[in-house]
Amino acid sequence: MSGLLAGKRVLVTGVLMESSIAFHTARLAQEQGAEVILTGYGRISLVERIAKRLPEPAPVIELDVQNEEHLESLADRVRELAGKDARLDGVVHSIAFAPQDALGGNFLATGWESVATAVEVSAYSLKSLAMACLPLMKEDGGAIVGLDFDASTAWPGYDWMGVAKAALEATSRYVARDLGPLGIRCNLVAAGPIKTMAARNIPGFETFREVWETRAPLGWDLSDPEPAARGVVTLLSDWFPRTTGEIVHVDGGVHAIGA
């Protein structure tokens, strides 16, 4: 099979709805020749139903990044699906969560417990996922790609999720530093806003529409996850063999344009 990811095996986290960047990443990865394994958290039956809507139905592994047992057993569970000598060539980190009191303009009143949850799930989990997958990547190297939302600006209502994304960006650089000698790249795609299930939980999300409508020189469609998914797939491929610790913006150019 030909394609950017021909012969590769990719683990994609965070597929919950067809509208997600993760789903479209999994779809494009398959179309580009990859074997795809999904992970899900909580509503596994829903993820399994969504997995059947891919070009090739994909197996689903349960993964809660706050569960040490799930993380420690992840490599073995991939081997059960793919065989004793299984490897992973790519890993997609599409995991983020913040409690409601950490969003929506409550920044100064948010307690540490909610902040800690946002940072652990949305940022520290990149390191946790990388280490969980390391036994399947350390022989041949590979690529880890995470999904980001530009953290260089304080966005309305984004609050501690914005801080968590800043932590994600820093975490990616350190993962890139420490896993680079093993031939493992770690990069992020900073996508523009997409109307996903996660987006619905961000108070004032419509504000982002206004920003992108007025500031994106290339334009931006909030209902189209494919541009960001294409960015992820390209970073998973061998076309960026010496790029790591990078943040690739797929946002219509908004990050480069002042108010």
Short mmCIF file of C-alpha atoms in Angstrom, two decimals:
data_model
loop_
_atom_site.label_atom_id
_atom_site.label_comp_id
_atom_site.label_asym_id
_atom_site.label_seq_id
_atom_site.Cartn_x
_atom_site.Cartn_y
_atom_site.Cartn_z
CA MET A 1 0.00 0.00 0.00
CA SER A 2 1.28 3.47 -0.86
CA GLY A 3 0.85 6.65 1.13
CA LEU A 4 2.64 8.87 3.63
CA LEU A 5 2.18 6.30 6.41
CA ALA A 6 2.46 3.08 4.41
CA GLY A 7 3.47 0.18 6.64
CA LYS A 8 3.24 2.17 9.86
CA ARG A 9 1.19 1.46 12.98
CA VAL A 10 -0.28 4.47 14.75
CA LEU A 11 -2.01 4.78 18.12
CA VAL A 12 -4.63 7.55 18.18
CA THR A 13 -6.12 8.73 21.47
CA GLY A 14 -9.15 10.92 22.03
CA VAL A 15 -11.52 9.67 19.32
CA LEU A 16 -14.99 10.28 20.72
CA MET A 17 -17.03 11.84 17.89
CA GLU A 18 -16.75 11.99 14.11
CA SER A 19 -16.37 15.75 14.41
CA SER A 20 -13.07 15.44 16.29
CA ILE A 21 -9.63 16.12 14.86
CA ALA A 22 -8.59 12.75 16.29
CA PHE A 23 -11.21 10.89 14.23
CA HIS A 24 -10.16 12.62 11.04
CA THR A 25 -6.52 11.94 11.88
CA ALA A 26 -7.30 8.24 12.24
CA ARG A 27 -9.22 8.27 8.96
CA LEU A 28 -6.48 10.04 7.03
CA ALA A 29 -3.82 7.81 8.60
CA GLN A 30 -5.64 4.75 7.31
CA GLU A 31 -6.08 6.33 3.89
CA GLN A 32 -2.33 6.98 3.87
CA GLY A 33 -1.54 3.34 4.55
CA ALA A 34 -1.30 3.10 8.34
CA GLU A 35 -2.70 0.47 10.65
CA VAL A 36 -4.59 2.36 13.36
CA ILE A 37 -5.34 1.46 16.98
CA LEU A 38 -7.60 3.75 19.01
CA THR A 39 -7.82 4.39 22.72
CA GLY A 40 -10.91 5.54 24.57
CA TYR A 41 -11.85 6.62 28.05
CA GLY A 42 -15.16 6.15 29.83
CA ARG A 43 -17.66 5.64 27.03
CA ILE A 44 -15.81 2.78 25.34
CA SER A 45 -18.91 1.45 23.58
CA LEU A 46 -19.33 4.85 21.91
CA VAL A 47 -15.69 4.88 20.78
CA GLU A 48 -16.13 1.36 19.40
CA ARG A 49 -19.15 2.50 17.38
CA ILE A 50 -17.22 5.47 16.03
CA ALA A 51 -14.27 3.18 15.21
CA LYS A 52 -16.52 1.23 12.86
CA ARG A 53 -17.08 4.38 10.79
CA LEU A 54 -13.43 4.56 9.77
CA PRO A 55 -12.46 3.22 6.33
CA GLU A 56 -11.23 0.10 8.19
CA PRO A 57 -12.78 -0.67 11.60
CA ALA A 58 -10.11 -0.11 14.23
CA PRO A 59 -9.61 -1.90 17.56
CA VAL A 60 -10.12 0.14 20.73
CA ILE A 61 -8.09 -0.02 23.94
CA GLU A 62 -9.35 1.55 27.15
CA LEU A 63 -6.96 4.22 28.43
CA ASP A 64 -7.42 6.60 31.34
CA VAL A 65 -4.21 8.65 31.53
CA GLN A 66 -4.78 9.15 35.26
CA ASN A 67 -4.82 5.38 35.80
CA GLU A 68 -1.31 3.97 36.38
CA GLU A 69 -2.47 0.42 35.68
CA HIS A 70 -3.83 1.46 32.28
CA LEU A 71 -0.55 3.20 31.44
CA GLU A 72 1.69 0.38 32.65
CA SER A 73 -0.25 -2.23 30.69
CA LEU A 74 -0.70 -0.22 27.48
CA ALA A 75 2.28 -1.67 25.61
CA ASP A 76 1.24 -5.23 26.48
CA ARG A 77 -2.32 -4.59 25.35
CA VAL A 78 -1.07 -3.24 22.02
CA ARG A 79 1.03 -6.41 21.67
CA GLU A 80 -2.06 -8.53 22.27
CA LEU A 81 -3.69 -6.84 19.29
CA ALA A 82 -0.72 -6.56 16.97
CA GLY A 83 1.48 -9.53 17.91
CA LYS A 84 4.45 -10.25 20.13
CA ASP A 85 6.89 -8.20 18.06
CA ALA A 86 4.50 -5.26 17.75
CA ARG A 87 5.88 -1.76 17.41
CA LEU A 88 4.35 1.70 17.25
CA ASP A 89 5.60 4.13 14.63
CA GLY A 90 3.35 6.98 15.70
CA VAL A 91 1.31 8.17 18.67
CA VAL A 92 -1.32 10.91 18.62
CA HIS A 93 -2.04 12.72 21.89
CA SER A 94 -5.54 14.20 21.66
CA ILE A 95 -6.38 14.37 25.34
CA ALA A 96 -7.53 17.43 27.28
CA PHE A 97 -9.91 18.18 30.11
CA ALA A 98 -10.56 20.94 32.60
CA PRO A 99 -13.31 21.00 35.25
CA GLN A 100 -16.01 23.59 34.58
CA ASP A 101 -14.84 25.83 37.41
CA ALA A 102 -11.47 26.14 35.66
CA LEU A 103 -13.11 27.74 32.61
CA GLY A 104 -15.39 30.65 31.81
CA GLY A 105 -13.79 33.66 33.50
CA ASN A 106 -13.34 32.13 36.94
CA PHE A 107 -9.53 32.18 36.68
CA LEU A 108 -8.65 33.89 39.96
CA ALA A 109 -11.14 31.86 42.00
CA THR A 110 -10.30 28.39 40.67
CA GLY A 111 -8.92 26.05 43.34
CA TRP A 112 -5.81 23.93 43.01
CA GLU A 113 -7.66 20.64 42.75
CA SER A 114 -9.33 21.69 39.51
CA VAL A 115 -6.12 23.27 38.19
CA ALA A 116 -4.18 20.09 38.99
CA THR A 117 -6.72 18.00 37.08
CA ALA A 118 -6.48 20.26 34.02
CA VAL A 119 -2.68 20.16 34.00
CA GLU A 120 -2.41 16.43 34.67
CA VAL A 121 -4.91 15.36 32.02
CA SER A 122 -4.04 17.96 29.38
CA ALA A 123 -0.24 18.33 29.74
CA TYR A 124 1.44 15.80 32.03
CA SER A 125 -0.38 13.04 30.13
CA LEU A 126 1.81 13.73 27.08
CA LYS A 127 4.79 12.53 29.08
CA SER A 128 2.77 9.67 30.58
CA LEU A 129 1.60 8.51 27.15
CA ALA A 130 5.09 8.81 25.68
CA MET A 131 6.56 6.63 28.44
CA ALA A 132 3.74 4.10 28.19
CA CYS A 133 4.41 3.72 24.45
CA LEU A 134 8.20 3.85 24.71
CA PRO A 135 8.69 0.05 24.88
CA LEU A 136 7.06 -0.16 21.43
CA MET A 137 9.05 2.73 19.91
CA LYS A 138 12.56 2.67 21.35
CA GLU A 139 13.98 0.17 18.85
CA ASP A 140 12.97 1.91 15.63
CA GLY A 141 11.99 5.42 16.73
CA GLY A 142 8.88 7.18 15.55
CA ALA A 143 6.76 10.27 16.02
CA ILE A 144 4.55 11.62 18.79
CA VAL A 145 2.15 14.39 17.80
CA GLY A 146 -0.06 16.27 20.23
CA LEU A 147 -2.99 18.60 19.62
CA ASP A 148 -2.56 22.10 20.95
CA PHE A 149 -4.39 25.44 21.03
CA ASP A 150 -2.05 28.41 20.86
CA ALA A 151 -1.00 29.28 24.41
CA SER A 152 0.88 32.49 23.69
CA THR A 153 -2.27 34.55 24.32
CA ALA A 154 -4.79 34.75 27.17
CA TRP A 155 -8.05 33.76 25.46
CA PRO A 156 -11.51 34.76 26.76
CA GLY A 157 -12.98 32.05 28.98
CA TYR A 158 -10.14 29.58 28.30
CA ASP A 159 -8.53 30.27 31.68
CA TRP A 160 -6.72 27.29 33.22
CA MET A 161 -7.01 25.23 30.05
CA GLY A 162 -4.86 27.94 28.47
CA VAL A 163 -2.31 27.43 31.25
CA ALA A 164 -2.51 23.67 30.72
CA LYS A 165 -1.86 24.15 26.99
CA ALA A 166 1.18 26.27 27.82
CA ALA A 167 2.36 23.39 30.02
CA LEU A 168 1.67 20.99 27.14
CA GLU A 169 3.90 23.07 24.86
CA ALA A 170 6.74 23.03 27.40
CA THR A 171 6.24 19.31 28.07
CA SER A 172 6.51 18.58 24.35
CA ARG A 173 9.87 20.33 24.16
CA TYR A 174 11.26 18.30 27.07
CA VAL A 175 9.88 15.02 25.68
CA ALA A 176 11.54 15.96 22.37
CA ARG A 177 14.81 16.59 24.19
CA ASP A 178 14.84 13.34 26.13
CA LEU A 179 13.49 10.97 23.48
CA GLY A 180 15.31 12.48 20.51
CA PRO A 181 18.41 10.30 21.06
CA LEU A 182 16.14 7.27 20.55
CA GLY A 183 14.95 8.61 17.21
CA ILE A 184 11.56 9.67 18.60
CA ARG A 185 10.24 13.05 17.50
CA CYS A 186 7.66 15.01 19.50
CA ASN A 187 5.73 17.88 17.93
CA LEU A 188 2.42 19.70 18.37
CA VAL A 189 -0.23 20.93 15.97
CA ALA A 190 -1.80 24.15 17.23
CA ALA A 191 -5.17 23.99 15.52
CA GLY A 192 -7.72 26.72 15.12
CA PRO A 193 -11.06 26.25 16.92
CA ILE A 194 -13.24 23.35 15.79
CA LYS A 195 -16.85 22.81 16.86
CA THR A 196 -16.32 19.55 18.71
CA MET A 197 -17.89 18.08 21.84
CA ALA A 198 -14.97 19.49 23.87
CA ALA A 199 -15.53 22.95 22.39
CA ARG A 200 -19.13 22.95 23.57
CA ASN A 201 -17.84 22.85 27.15
CA ILE A 202 -15.86 26.09 26.74
CA PRO A 203 -17.97 29.07 27.87
CA GLY A 204 -17.96 31.82 25.28
CA PHE A 205 -16.72 29.58 22.47
CA GLU A 206 -18.55 31.79 19.96
CA THR A 207 -15.97 34.49 20.71
CA PHE A 208 -13.42 32.36 18.88
CA ARG A 209 -15.61 32.39 15.78
CA GLU A 210 -15.49 36.19 15.73
CA VAL A 211 -11.70 36.23 16.08
CA TRP A 212 -11.13 33.74 13.27
CA GLU A 213 -13.65 35.38 10.95
CA THR A 214 -11.81 38.70 11.18
CA ARG A 215 -8.15 37.65 11.56
CA ALA A 216 -7.54 34.47 9.54
CA PRO A 217 -5.86 35.53 6.26
CA LEU A 218 -6.50 32.07 4.78
CA GLY A 219 -9.99 31.88 6.24
CA TRP A 220 -11.16 29.24 8.69
CA ASP A 221 -14.05 26.78 8.82
CA LEU A 222 -14.96 25.81 12.38
CA SER A 223 -16.78 22.73 11.08
CA ASP A 224 -13.79 21.30 9.16
CA PRO A 225 -11.25 19.31 11.22
CA GLU A 226 -9.40 18.00 8.16
CA PRO A 227 -6.73 20.73 7.80
CA ALA A 228 -5.53 20.08 11.36
CA ALA A 229 -5.72 16.31 10.85
CA ARG A 230 -3.58 16.65 7.72
CA GLY A 231 -0.99 18.51 9.78
CA VAL A 232 -0.92 15.69 12.33
CA VAL A 233 -0.58 12.99 9.66
CA THR A 234 2.25 14.84 7.94
CA LEU A 235 4.16 15.15 11.23
CA LEU A 236 3.64 11.42 11.80
CA SER A 237 5.21 10.70 8.44
CA ASP A 238 8.87 10.55 7.45
CA TRP A 239 8.63 13.93 5.70
CA PHE A 240 9.84 15.71 8.88
CA PRO A 241 12.75 13.45 9.87
CA ARG A 242 14.71 16.16 11.72
CA THR A 243 11.88 18.25 13.17
CA THR A 244 11.12 17.92 16.87
CA GLY A 245 9.99 20.16 19.72
CA GLU A 246 8.06 22.19 17.15
CA ILE A 247 4.59 23.75 17.22
CA VAL A 248 3.01 23.77 13.76
CA HIS A 249 0.11 26.21 13.53
CA VAL A 250 -2.83 25.05 11.44
CA ASP A 251 -5.13 27.98 12.18
CA GLY A 252 -5.59 29.89 8.96
CA GLY A 253 -2.74 32.20 10.01
CA VAL A 254 -4.39 33.82 13.02
CA HIS A 255 -1.33 33.28 15.24
CA ALA A 256 0.69 35.59 12.99
CA ILE A 257 -1.81 38.43 12.72
CA GLY A 258 -2.19 41.18 15.32
CA ALA A 259 -5.49 42.61 16.46
#
